[in-house]
């Protein structure tokens, strides 16, 4: 399925209002970036690229279906380039102990079976974290909420973050807002994010780009990382 152009989401007159007020200005990339891989777990991708969205949701209520597997190659490209330059990579997933006692990252009902939750909380092989890469287990939407992420990034000398993963309108957005609030120059890798709703994805890419982050292509990120010293 072709990706829709988030830049044309708002009617022209509304977009012009934002632009005239100075929203949406791009920011320069940082010299010490970190990659945040938000919730790219089986519970969001589904177990197979061959499943339709409806089939994937029957398997895992949080699944996003085929768009997940369209985005994963782009996530992999980012991971590979960050690894090649030995730059920080942070993965997030659900804190299962907390999840069993609460409603989870959103108010939507989710799985309660511990075995099923454990399967959904694993990473697809193509983006599986390596030893030494940080995996943060979180209880709410933002990877920053109630975790040591901000301290870790400061300790590593990070000046900017590149966010990818899912969902664009949920945990990615919450993480992006918190990254901005913590003072990090923030970017969203467009093709490496995904959402079960194309409309929600477009609306949130547009709004994040206007207020909290610069939405950029994966190629733009890769080109910048290639200029950094190894």
C-alpha positions as a printed Julia matrix, in Angstrom:
230×3 Matrix{Float64}:
  0.0     0.0    0.0
  1.55    3.38  -0.97
  2.23    5.79   1.86
  0.02    8.86   1.91
  1.6    12.3    1.87
  1.26   13.75   5.35
  2.39   17.16   4.08
 -0.94   17.63   2.33
 -3.06   16.48   5.27
 -4.31   19.92   6.31
 -6.36   22.12   3.98
 -4.05   24.7    2.36
 -5.54   27.63   4.25
 -4.97   25.91   7.61
 -1.43   24.9    6.67
 -0.71   28.48   5.63
 -1.83   29.72   9.05
  0.71   27.46  10.75
  3.47   28.41   8.34
  2.84   32.13   8.71
  3.24   31.72  12.48
  6.6    30.0   12.05
  5.55   26.42  12.76
  7.26   23.55  10.95
 10.7    25.08  10.49
 13.3    22.3    9.95
 16.18   21.94  12.38
 19.76   20.86  11.69
 20.84   17.35  12.6
 22.93   16.94  15.72
 26.51   15.71  16.02
 25.73   13.07  18.65
 22.42   11.42  17.77
 20.7     8.41  19.29
 18.15    6.13  17.64
 14.93    5.34  19.51
 13.24    2.19  18.17
  9.78    2.51  19.71
  7.77   -0.65  20.37
  8.72   -2.63  17.26
  7.58   -5.86  18.86
  5.59   -8.79  17.51
  2.48   -7.48  19.25
  2.56   -4.47  16.94
  3.95   -6.05  13.78
  2.03   -9.32  13.95
  3.84  -12.61  13.43
  3.91  -12.55   9.63
  3.93  -10.06   6.74
  1.38  -12.29   5.01
 -1.41  -11.39   7.43
 -3.97   -8.73   6.59
 -4.63   -6.02   9.17
 -7.8    -7.82  10.25
 -5.98  -11.14  10.61
 -3.11   -9.52  12.51
 -5.51   -7.88  14.97
 -7.18  -11.23  15.62
 -3.73  -12.53  16.57
 -2.69   -9.47  18.62
 -5.09   -6.63  19.39
 -2.32   -4.04  19.05
 -1.08   -5.24  15.63
 -0.76   -2.81  12.73
 -0.66   -5.37   9.93
  1.15   -5.06   6.57
  2.34   -1.48   7.12
  4.55   -2.84   9.91
  6.47   -5.04   7.53
  6.76   -2.25   4.98
  8.44   -0.09   7.64
 10.75   -2.71   9.15
 13.34   -2.66   6.31
 13.72    1.08   6.91
 14.07    0.51  10.66
 16.75   -2.08   9.85
 18.65    0.41   7.67
 18.72    2.9   10.53
 19.85    0.29  13.03
 22.62   -0.91  10.73
 23.96    2.61  10.17
 23.86    3.52  13.86
 25.66    0.27  14.69
 28.3     0.96  12.06
 29.05    4.3   13.71
 28.73    2.9   17.26
 25.99    5.39  18.07
 23.44    4.72  20.83
 20.4     2.63  19.94
 17.53    2.31  22.43
 14.67   -0.14  22.0
 11.42   -0.02  23.95
  8.79   -2.57  24.78
  6.12   -3.2   27.41
  6.94   -3.78  31.05
  5.0    -7.02  31.46
  4.97   -7.0   35.26
  3.3    -3.6   35.27
  1.11   -4.46  32.28
 -0.54   -7.31  34.16
 -1.61   -4.88  36.88
 -2.64   -1.87  34.78
 -4.42   -0.94  31.57
 -1.13   -0.55  29.74
  0.06    2.29  27.51
 -3.46    3.25  26.39
 -6.98    2.89  27.73
 -7.81    0.23  25.13
 -8.3    -3.28  26.42
 -5.44   -5.59  25.58
 -4.21   -9.1   26.17
 -4.03  -10.27  29.75
 -2.68  -13.78  29.19
  0.95  -13.76  30.34
  2.15  -16.27  27.74
  0.52  -14.32  24.94
  1.93  -11.08  26.32
  5.42  -12.57  26.42
  5.15  -13.63  22.76
  3.85  -10.22  21.75
  6.7    -8.52  23.62
  9.46  -10.21  21.62
 11.22   -8.45  18.75
 11.07   -9.63  15.12
 14.36  -11.27  14.2
 15.24   -8.62  11.61
 15.53   -5.91  14.28
 16.43   -7.96  17.33
 18.65   -6.0   19.76
 22.24   -7.09  20.16
 24.06   -7.58  23.45
 24.96   -4.2   24.87
 22.07   -2.34  23.24
 19.65   -0.83  25.72
 16.11   -2.21  25.92
 13.77   -0.1   28.04
 10.63   -1.67  29.42
  7.95    0.94  29.86
  4.48    1.08  31.35
  3.02    4.04  29.46
  3.16    5.5   25.97
  6.34    7.57  26.2
  9.69    5.79  26.44
 10.74    8.62  28.77
  7.87    8.19  31.25
  9.05    6.56  34.48
 12.31    5.32  32.9
 16.01    6.25  32.95
 16.08    7.16  29.25
 16.81   10.87  29.69
 19.68   10.15  32.11
 21.1     7.52  29.75
 21.06    9.91  26.79
 22.71   12.69  28.78
 25.37   10.27  30.03
 26.12    9.25  26.44
 26.45   12.88  25.36
 23.46   12.71  23.04
 22.26   16.02  21.58
 19.49   14.75  19.3
 17.22   11.76  18.84
 15.85   10.0   15.77
 12.54    8.3   16.53
 11.12    5.39  14.57
  8.68    2.58  15.27
  5.07    2.51  16.3
  2.47    3.69  16.61
  2.98    7.03  14.91
 -0.06    8.48  16.64
  0.6     6.81  20.01
  3.9     5.83  21.56
  6.05    7.49  18.87
  4.22   10.79  19.3
  4.34   10.6   23.12
  8.06    9.85  23.01
  8.73   12.67  20.54
  6.91   15.22  22.7
  8.88   14.11  25.76
 12.17   14.13  23.85
 11.5    17.72  22.83
 10.46   18.57  26.39
 13.75   17.17  27.69
 15.68   19.49  25.39
 16.75   17.07  22.66
 16.54   18.14  19.03
 14.1    15.57  17.73
 13.53   13.91  14.38
 11.02   11.37  13.12
 12.14    8.96  10.39
  9.05    9.01   8.2
  9.19    5.64   6.39
 10.37    3.87   9.55
  7.22    4.72  11.5
  3.9     2.95  11.18
  0.34    3.02  12.46
 -2.79    0.94  12.02
 -4.56    4.1   10.8
 -3.14    5.98   7.77
 -5.25    9.0    8.7
 -3.94    9.09  12.27
 -0.39    8.65  10.97
 -0.7    11.59   8.58
 -2.3    13.86  11.18
  0.38   13.13  13.74
  3.32   13.39  11.35
  2.0    16.79  10.29
  1.5    17.97  13.86
  4.81   16.61  15.2
  6.64   18.3   12.34
  4.86   21.57  13.07
  5.54   21.64  16.81
  7.98   19.15  18.29
 10.2    17.52  15.68
 11.42   17.51  12.11
  9.92   14.7   10.06
 12.65   13.55   7.68
 13.25   10.72   5.26
 15.31    7.7    6.21
 17.71    8.58   3.38
 18.26   12.01   4.94
 19.12   10.38   8.27
 21.47    7.88   6.63
 23.22   10.6    4.65
 23.81   12.61   7.81
 25.05    9.65   9.84
 27.49    8.79   7.03
 29.17   12.18   7.54
 29.85   11.55  11.23
 33.23   10.19  12.34
 33.31    6.5   13.16
